[in-house]
mmCIF file of C-alpha atoms in Angstrom:
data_model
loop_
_atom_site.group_PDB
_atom_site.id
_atom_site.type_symbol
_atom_site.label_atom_id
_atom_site.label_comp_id
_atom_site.label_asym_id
_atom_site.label_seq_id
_atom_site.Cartn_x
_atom_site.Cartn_y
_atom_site.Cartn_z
ATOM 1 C CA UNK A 15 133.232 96.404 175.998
ATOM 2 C CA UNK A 16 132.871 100.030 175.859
ATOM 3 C CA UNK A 17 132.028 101.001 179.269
ATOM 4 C CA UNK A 18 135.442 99.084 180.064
ATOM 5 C CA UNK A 19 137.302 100.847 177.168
ATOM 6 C CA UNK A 20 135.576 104.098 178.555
ATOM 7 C CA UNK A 21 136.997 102.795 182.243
ATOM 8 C CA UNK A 22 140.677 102.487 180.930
ATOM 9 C CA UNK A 23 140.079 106.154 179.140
ATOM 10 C CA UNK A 24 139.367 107.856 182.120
ATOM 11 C CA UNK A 25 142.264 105.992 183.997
ATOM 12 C CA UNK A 26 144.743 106.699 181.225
ATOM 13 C CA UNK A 27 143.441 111.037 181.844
ATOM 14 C CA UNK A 28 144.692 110.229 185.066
ATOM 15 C CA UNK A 29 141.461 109.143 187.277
ATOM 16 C CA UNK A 30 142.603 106.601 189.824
ATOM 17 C CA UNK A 31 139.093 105.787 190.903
ATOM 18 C CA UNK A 32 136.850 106.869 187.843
ATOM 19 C CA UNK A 33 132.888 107.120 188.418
ATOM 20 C CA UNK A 34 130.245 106.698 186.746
ATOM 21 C CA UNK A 35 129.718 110.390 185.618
ATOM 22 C CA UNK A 36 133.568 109.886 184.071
ATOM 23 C CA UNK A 37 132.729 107.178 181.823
ATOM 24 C CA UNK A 38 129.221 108.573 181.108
ATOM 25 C CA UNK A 39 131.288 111.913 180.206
ATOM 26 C CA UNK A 40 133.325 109.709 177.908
ATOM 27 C CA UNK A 41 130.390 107.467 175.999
ATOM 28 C CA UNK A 42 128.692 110.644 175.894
ATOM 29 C CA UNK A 43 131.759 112.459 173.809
ATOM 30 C CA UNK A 44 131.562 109.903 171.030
ATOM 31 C CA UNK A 45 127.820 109.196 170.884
ATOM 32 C CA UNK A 46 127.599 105.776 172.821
ATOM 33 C CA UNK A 47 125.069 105.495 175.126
ATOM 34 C CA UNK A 48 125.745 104.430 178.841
ATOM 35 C CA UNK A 49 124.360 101.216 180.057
ATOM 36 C CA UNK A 50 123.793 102.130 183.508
ATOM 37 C CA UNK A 51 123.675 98.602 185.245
ATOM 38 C CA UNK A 52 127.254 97.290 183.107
ATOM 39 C CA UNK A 53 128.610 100.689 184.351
ATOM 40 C CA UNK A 54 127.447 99.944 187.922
ATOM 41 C CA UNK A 55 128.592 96.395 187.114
ATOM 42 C CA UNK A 56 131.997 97.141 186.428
ATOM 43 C CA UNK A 57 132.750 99.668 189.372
ATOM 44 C CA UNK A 58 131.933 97.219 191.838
ATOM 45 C CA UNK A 59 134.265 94.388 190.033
ATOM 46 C CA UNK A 60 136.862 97.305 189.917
ATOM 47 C CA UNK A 61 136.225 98.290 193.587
ATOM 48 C CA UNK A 62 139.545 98.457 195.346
ATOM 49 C CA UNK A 63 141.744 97.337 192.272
ATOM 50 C CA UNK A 64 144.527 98.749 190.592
ATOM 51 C CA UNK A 65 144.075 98.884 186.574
ATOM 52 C CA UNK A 66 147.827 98.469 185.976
ATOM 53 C CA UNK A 67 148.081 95.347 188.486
ATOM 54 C CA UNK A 68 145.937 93.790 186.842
ATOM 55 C CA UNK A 69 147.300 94.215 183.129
ATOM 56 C CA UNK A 70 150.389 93.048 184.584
ATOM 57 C CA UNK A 71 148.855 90.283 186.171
ATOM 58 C CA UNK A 72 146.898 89.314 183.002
ATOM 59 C CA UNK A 73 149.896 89.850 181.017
ATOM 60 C CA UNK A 74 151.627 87.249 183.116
ATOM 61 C CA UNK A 75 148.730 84.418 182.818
ATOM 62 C CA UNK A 76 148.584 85.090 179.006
ATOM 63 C CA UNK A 77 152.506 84.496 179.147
ATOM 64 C CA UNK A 78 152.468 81.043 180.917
ATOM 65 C CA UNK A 79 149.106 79.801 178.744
ATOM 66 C CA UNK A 80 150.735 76.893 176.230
ATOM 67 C CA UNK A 81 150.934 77.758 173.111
ATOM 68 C CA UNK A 82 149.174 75.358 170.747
ATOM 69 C CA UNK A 83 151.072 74.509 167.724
ATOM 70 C CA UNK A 84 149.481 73.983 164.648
ATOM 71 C CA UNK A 85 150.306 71.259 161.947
ATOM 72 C CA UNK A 86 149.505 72.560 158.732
ATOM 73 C CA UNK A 87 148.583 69.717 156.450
ATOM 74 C CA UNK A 88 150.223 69.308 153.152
ATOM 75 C CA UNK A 89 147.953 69.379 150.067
ATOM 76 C CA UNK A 90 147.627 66.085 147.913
ATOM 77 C CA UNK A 91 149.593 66.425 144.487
ATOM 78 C CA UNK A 92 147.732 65.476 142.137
ATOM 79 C CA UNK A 93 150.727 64.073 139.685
ATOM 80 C CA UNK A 94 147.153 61.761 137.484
ATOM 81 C CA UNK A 95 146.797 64.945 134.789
#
């Protein structure tokens, strides 16, 4: 979860395409170590994407999910005392 909060860091200072040196550069600045292969892991899935499509795109899916309602269950009186 960091290396993506690290991702959306960089992209919020304005990298388009950030690398991995950028989000090292970022885990470094707070003390987190960088997991090289999640890094490497998360480039690729980001490869040719745009961050802000796919918030918007997420946004939408989280939108049309059903909402569940939820019955809350009235607690027994006890009127025997």
């Amino acid at each position: 979860m960091k290396v993506v909060a690290a991702y959306l860091l960089a992209v919020l200072g304005s990298k388009t395409n950030p690398s991995a040196a950028d989000i090292k550069k970022i885990l470094a600045s707070v003390g987190a170590e960088a997991d090289d292969d999640k890094i490497q892991l998360l480039l690729s899935e980001m490869k040719g994407k745009d961050v802000t499509e796919l918030i918007a795109s997420g946004r939408e899916k989280l939108a049309s999910a059903k909402k569940e309602e939820k019955v809350e269950e009235k607690a027994e009186s006890s009127d025997d005392v």
